[in-house]
Amino acid sequence: MNEPSRIAVEEVTSVAAPPKARVETAVETFERKRDYLDGFLKQAPQGATPGEPGGEIYEAVIAALKDIYDPEIPVNIYDLGLIYGVDVTADGHCVVTMTLTTPHCPVAESMPGEVEIRVGAVPGVGSAEVNLVWDPAWDPSKMSDEARLEMGML
């Protein structure tokens, strides 16, 4: 029969420390290169008057329009594509050209009034006017990508 093998046991009082990993520092430093688009994208349009796209009043009107939601669709009327145009004159008169999803929309009577009140409340707007048009007719292609994503159409 096989005899059981014996395991040799050795008692040790100390063990030498393992060698440490050496990391050499790179002589060349890698700095992030300047991103030329970053400054360009953050730059406001030069020479834009307050009533032009990029101007303070115009952008405030757009922000006010984005706060108004269609009661049947959980998307704001700007991203829904109901706003066809925003014109702000130098004296603070604002004209919003808009449509509705259908002439039989339940808010056909109240939505233009709400738009007029909200736009008229924007600082810098002296008077607001809403033109409700039906031509061209609204269709889902007028929606922004954000609205399509919200509605599950992308």
PDB file of C-alpha atoms in Angstrom:
ATOM      1  CA  MET A   1       0.000   0.000   0.000  1.00  0.00           C
ATOM      2  CA  ASN A   2       0.967   3.553  -0.419  1.00  0.00           C
ATOM      3  CA  GLU A   3       2.295   5.302   2.519  1.00  0.00           C
ATOM      4  CA  PRO A   4       0.780   8.720   3.219  1.00  0.00           C
ATOM      5  CA  SER A   5       3.048  11.545   2.107  1.00  0.00           C
ATOM      6  CA  ARG A   6       4.384  13.782   4.733  1.00  0.00           C
ATOM      7  CA  ILE A   7       4.156  17.509   4.598  1.00  0.00           C
ATOM      8  CA  ALA A   8       7.208  19.370   5.714  1.00  0.00           C
ATOM      9  CA  VAL A   9       6.499  22.248   8.027  1.00  0.00           C
ATOM     10  CA  GLU A  10       8.983  25.045   8.465  1.00  0.00           C
ATOM     11  CA  GLU A  11       8.676  27.813  11.004  1.00  0.00           C
ATOM     12  CA  VAL A  12       9.601  31.306   9.815  1.00  0.00           C
ATOM     13  CA  THR A  13      10.225  34.334  12.012  1.00  0.00           C
ATOM     14  CA  SER A  14      10.141  36.996   9.287  1.00  0.00           C
ATOM     15  CA  VAL A  15       9.479  37.330   5.588  1.00  0.00           C
ATOM     16  CA  ALA A  16      11.173  39.741   3.230  1.00  0.00           C
ATOM     17  CA  ALA A  17       8.826  42.441   1.884  1.00  0.00           C
ATOM     18  CA  PRO A  18       7.825  41.913  -1.750  1.00  0.00           C
ATOM     19  CA  PRO A  19       9.303  44.372  -4.223  1.00  0.00           C
ATOM     20  CA  LYS A  20       7.184  47.474  -4.777  1.00  0.00           C
ATOM     21  CA  ALA A  21       5.887  48.370  -8.198  1.00  0.00           C
ATOM     22  CA  ARG A  22       7.770  51.212  -9.709  1.00  0.00           C
ATOM     23  CA  VAL A  23       5.855  53.825 -11.634  1.00  0.00           C
ATOM     24  CA  GLU A  24       7.853  56.175 -13.717  1.00  0.00           C
ATOM     25  CA  THR A  25       6.355  59.619 -14.157  1.00  0.00           C
ATOM     26  CA  ALA A  26       5.849  60.772 -17.690  1.00  0.00           C
ATOM     27  CA  VAL A  27       8.022  63.641 -18.667  1.00  0.00           C
ATOM     28  CA  GLU A  28       5.489  64.913 -21.211  1.00  0.00           C
ATOM     29  CA  THR A  29       2.303  66.387 -19.795  1.00  0.00           C
ATOM     30  CA  PHE A  30      -0.900  65.803 -21.676  1.00  0.00           C
ATOM     31  CA  GLU A  31      -2.993  68.941 -21.518  1.00  0.00           C
ATOM     32  CA  ARG A  32      -6.497  69.016 -22.892  1.00  0.00           C
ATOM     33  CA  LYS A  33      -6.499  70.738 -26.205  1.00  0.00           C
ATOM     34  CA  ARG A  34      -8.689  73.790 -26.546  1.00  0.00           C
ATOM     35  CA  ASP A  35     -12.141  72.949 -27.834  1.00  0.00           C
ATOM     36  CA  TYR A  36     -12.881  75.571 -30.438  1.00  0.00           C
ATOM     37  CA  LEU A  37     -16.555  74.675 -30.744  1.00  0.00           C
ATOM     38  CA  ASP A  38     -17.167  75.089 -27.015  1.00  0.00           C
ATOM     39  CA  GLY A  39     -16.763  78.857 -27.080  1.00  0.00           C
ATOM     40  CA  PHE A  40     -18.623  79.152 -30.352  1.00  0.00           C
ATOM     41  CA  LEU A  41     -21.662  77.242 -29.112  1.00  0.00           C
ATOM     42  CA  LYS A  42     -21.890  79.275 -25.890  1.00  0.00           C
ATOM     43  CA  GLN A  43     -21.602  82.566 -27.725  1.00  0.00           C
ATOM     44  CA  ALA A  44     -24.740  84.685 -28.026  1.00  0.00           C
ATOM     45  CA  PRO A  45     -25.595  86.016 -31.465  1.00  0.00           C
ATOM     46  CA  GLN A  46     -23.785  89.272 -32.006  1.00  0.00           C
ATOM     47  CA  GLY A  47     -25.813  92.321 -32.801  1.00  0.00           C
ATOM     48  CA  ALA A  48     -29.145  90.644 -32.034  1.00  0.00           C
ATOM     49  CA  THR A  49     -31.752  93.088 -30.899  1.00  0.00           C
ATOM     50  CA  PRO A  50     -34.032  91.983 -28.037  1.00  0.00           C
ATOM     51  CA  GLY A  51     -36.867  91.150 -30.449  1.00  0.00           C
ATOM     52  CA  GLU A  52     -34.841  89.006 -32.865  1.00  0.00           C
ATOM     53  CA  PRO A  53     -34.114  85.297 -32.426  1.00  0.00           C
ATOM     54  CA  GLY A  54     -31.395  85.108 -29.811  1.00  0.00           C
ATOM     55  CA  GLY A  55     -32.486  88.384 -28.235  1.00  0.00           C
ATOM     56  CA  GLU A  56     -33.701  88.587 -24.646  1.00  0.00           C
ATOM     57  CA  ILE A  57     -37.359  89.394 -25.302  1.00  0.00           C
ATOM     58  CA  TYR A  58     -37.707  86.893 -28.143  1.00  0.00           C
ATOM     59  CA  GLU A  59     -36.193  84.066 -26.086  1.00  0.00           C
ATOM     60  CA  ALA A  60     -38.385  85.004 -23.099  1.00  0.00           C
ATOM     61  CA  VAL A  61     -41.484  84.791 -25.323  1.00  0.00           C
ATOM     62  CA  ILE A  62     -40.398  81.353 -26.551  1.00  0.00           C
ATOM     63  CA  ALA A  63     -39.867  80.243 -22.931  1.00  0.00           C
ATOM     64  CA  ALA A  64     -43.375  81.488 -22.065  1.00  0.00           C
ATOM     65  CA  LEU A  65     -44.816  79.532 -24.994  1.00  0.00           C
ATOM     66  CA  LYS A  66     -43.003  76.408 -23.818  1.00  0.00           C
ATOM     67  CA  ASP A  67     -44.864  76.717 -20.490  1.00  0.00           C
ATOM     68  CA  ILE A  68     -48.253  76.268 -22.192  1.00  0.00           C
ATOM     69  CA  TYR A  69     -49.283  72.630 -22.636  1.00  0.00           C
ATOM     70  CA  ASP A  70     -51.933  71.122 -24.848  1.00  0.00           C
ATOM     71  CA  PRO A  71     -54.534  69.632 -22.474  1.00  0.00           C
ATOM     72  CA  GLU A  72     -54.927  66.424 -24.494  1.00  0.00           C
ATOM     73  CA  ILE A  73     -51.281  65.855 -25.406  1.00  0.00           C
ATOM     74  CA  PRO A  74     -48.561  66.061 -22.723  1.00  0.00           C
ATOM     75  CA  VAL A  75     -46.339  68.310 -24.851  1.00  0.00           C
ATOM     76  CA  ASN A  76     -45.953  72.103 -24.837  1.00  0.00           C
ATOM     77  CA  ILE A  77     -47.463  73.994 -27.770  1.00  0.00           C
ATOM     78  CA  TYR A  78     -44.076  75.189 -29.065  1.00  0.00           C
ATOM     79  CA  ASP A  79     -42.560  71.690 -29.346  1.00  0.00           C
ATOM     80  CA  LEU A  80     -45.876  70.394 -30.651  1.00  0.00           C
ATOM     81  CA  GLY A  81     -45.382  72.678 -33.659  1.00  0.00           C
ATOM     82  CA  LEU A  82     -48.449  74.836 -33.095  1.00  0.00           C
ATOM     83  CA  ILE A  83     -46.428  78.072 -33.169  1.00  0.00           C
ATOM     84  CA  TYR A  84     -45.722  79.151 -36.743  1.00  0.00           C
ATOM     85  CA  GLY A  85     -44.073  82.471 -35.985  1.00  0.00           C
ATOM     86  CA  VAL A  86     -43.099  84.992 -33.305  1.00  0.00           C
ATOM     87  CA  ASP A  87     -42.471  88.599 -34.289  1.00  0.00           C
ATOM     88  CA  VAL A  88     -41.367  91.210 -31.762  1.00  0.00           C
ATOM     89  CA  THR A  89     -41.095  94.838 -32.842  1.00  0.00           C
ATOM     90  CA  ALA A  90     -38.637  97.366 -31.444  1.00  0.00           C
ATOM     91  CA  ASP A  91     -41.384  99.018 -29.382  1.00  0.00           C
ATOM     92  CA  GLY A  92     -42.323  95.733 -27.671  1.00  0.00           C
ATOM     93  CA  HIS A  93     -45.351  94.660 -29.711  1.00  0.00           C
ATOM     94  CA  CYS A  94     -45.417  90.868 -30.096  1.00  0.00           C
ATOM     95  CA  VAL A  95     -47.388  88.968 -32.735  1.00  0.00           C
ATOM     96  CA  VAL A  96     -47.662  85.181 -32.406  1.00  0.00           C
ATOM     97  CA  THR A  97     -48.928  83.225 -35.397  1.00  0.00           C
ATOM     98  CA  MET A  98     -50.238  79.835 -34.366  1.00  0.00           C
ATOM     99  CA  THR A  99     -52.599  77.018 -35.224  1.00  0.00           C
ATOM    100  CA  LEU A 100     -54.289  74.189 -33.371  1.00  0.00           C
ATOM    101  CA  THR A 101     -54.168  70.463 -34.015  1.00  0.00           C
ATOM    102  CA  THR A 102     -57.694  70.629 -35.458  1.00  0.00           C
ATOM    103  CA  PRO A 103     -60.392  73.304 -35.875  1.00  0.00           C
ATOM    104  CA  HIS A 104     -62.599  71.199 -33.616  1.00  0.00           C
ATOM    105  CA  CYS A 105     -60.042  71.267 -30.787  1.00  0.00           C
ATOM    106  CA  PRO A 106     -61.782  71.698 -27.409  1.00  0.00           C
ATOM    107  CA  VAL A 107     -59.479  74.611 -26.532  1.00  0.00           C
ATOM    108  CA  ALA A 108     -59.995  76.457 -29.839  1.00  0.00           C
ATOM    109  CA  GLU A 109     -61.650  79.328 -28.019  1.00  0.00           C
ATOM    110  CA  SER A 110     -59.439  79.487 -24.930  1.00  0.00           C
ATOM    111  CA  MET A 111     -55.917  78.634 -26.191  1.00  0.00           C
ATOM    112  CA  PRO A 112     -55.311  81.836 -28.221  1.00  0.00           C
ATOM    113  CA  GLY A 113     -56.422  83.919 -25.225  1.00  0.00           C
ATOM    114  CA  GLU A 114     -54.075  82.040 -22.913  1.00  0.00           C
ATOM    115  CA  VAL A 115     -51.189  82.526 -25.355  1.00  0.00           C
ATOM    116  CA  GLU A 116     -51.948  86.252 -25.543  1.00  0.00           C
ATOM    117  CA  ILE A 117     -52.025  86.596 -21.734  1.00  0.00           C
ATOM    118  CA  ARG A 118     -48.807  84.624 -21.218  1.00  0.00           C
ATOM    119  CA  VAL A 119     -46.896  86.456 -23.957  1.00  0.00           C
ATOM    120  CA  GLY A 120     -48.214  89.830 -22.761  1.00  0.00           C
ATOM    121  CA  ALA A 121     -46.853  89.055 -19.281  1.00  0.00           C
ATOM    122  CA  VAL A 122     -43.272  88.678 -20.542  1.00  0.00           C
ATOM    123  CA  PRO A 123     -41.103  91.589 -19.339  1.00  0.00           C
ATOM    124  CA  GLY A 124     -40.379  93.879 -22.268  1.00  0.00           C
ATOM    125  CA  VAL A 125     -43.533  93.010 -24.200  1.00  0.00           C
ATOM    126  CA  GLY A 126     -45.868  95.997 -24.332  1.00  0.00           C
ATOM    127  CA  SER A 127     -48.739  94.344 -26.162  1.00  0.00           C
ATOM    128  CA  ALA A 128     -49.401  90.881 -27.524  1.00  0.00           C
ATOM    129  CA  GLU A 129     -51.502  89.734 -30.442  1.00  0.00           C
ATOM    130  CA  VAL A 130     -52.314  86.169 -31.515  1.00  0.00           C
ATOM    131  CA  ASN A 131     -53.177  85.273 -35.095  1.00  0.00           C
ATOM    132  CA  LEU A 132     -54.887  81.881 -35.324  1.00  0.00           C
ATOM    133  CA  VAL A 133     -54.416  80.377 -38.786  1.00  0.00           C
ATOM    134  CA  TRP A 134     -55.515  77.105 -40.376  1.00  0.00           C
ATOM    135  CA  ASP A 135     -53.304  77.201 -43.436  1.00  0.00           C
ATOM    136  CA  PRO A 136     -50.993  75.372 -43.494  1.00  0.00           C
ATOM    137  CA  ALA A 137     -52.817  72.755 -41.495  1.00  0.00           C
ATOM    138  CA  TRP A 138     -51.003  71.204 -38.552  1.00  0.00           C
ATOM    139  CA  ASP A 139     -49.673  67.679 -38.929  1.00  0.00           C
ATOM    140  CA  PRO A 140     -47.328  65.550 -36.789  1.00  0.00           C
ATOM    141  CA  SER A 141     -44.330  66.385 -38.981  1.00  0.00           C
ATOM    142  CA  LYS A 142     -44.289  69.858 -37.389  1.00  0.00           C
ATOM    143  CA  MET A 143     -43.440  68.400 -33.966  1.00  0.00           C
ATOM    144  CA  SER A 144     -39.932  68.731 -32.564  1.00  0.00           C
ATOM    145  CA  ASP A 145     -37.825  65.627 -31.970  1.00  0.00           C
ATOM    146  CA  GLU A 146     -38.304  66.104 -28.217  1.00  0.00           C
ATOM    147  CA  ALA A 147     -42.095  66.042 -28.648  1.00  0.00           C
ATOM    148  CA  ARG A 148     -41.905  62.955 -30.850  1.00  0.00           C
ATOM    149  CA  LEU A 149     -39.758  61.215 -28.271  1.00  0.00           C
ATOM    150  CA  GLU A 150     -42.221  62.165 -25.507  1.00  0.00           C
ATOM    151  CA  MET A 151     -45.096  60.745 -27.556  1.00  0.00           C
ATOM    152  CA  GLY A 152     -43.199  57.573 -28.461  1.00  0.00           C
ATOM    153  CA  MET A 153     -43.067  58.429 -32.158  1.00  0.00           C
ATOM    154  CA  LEU A 154     -39.267  58.097 -32.549  1.00  0.00           C
TER     155      LEU A 154
END
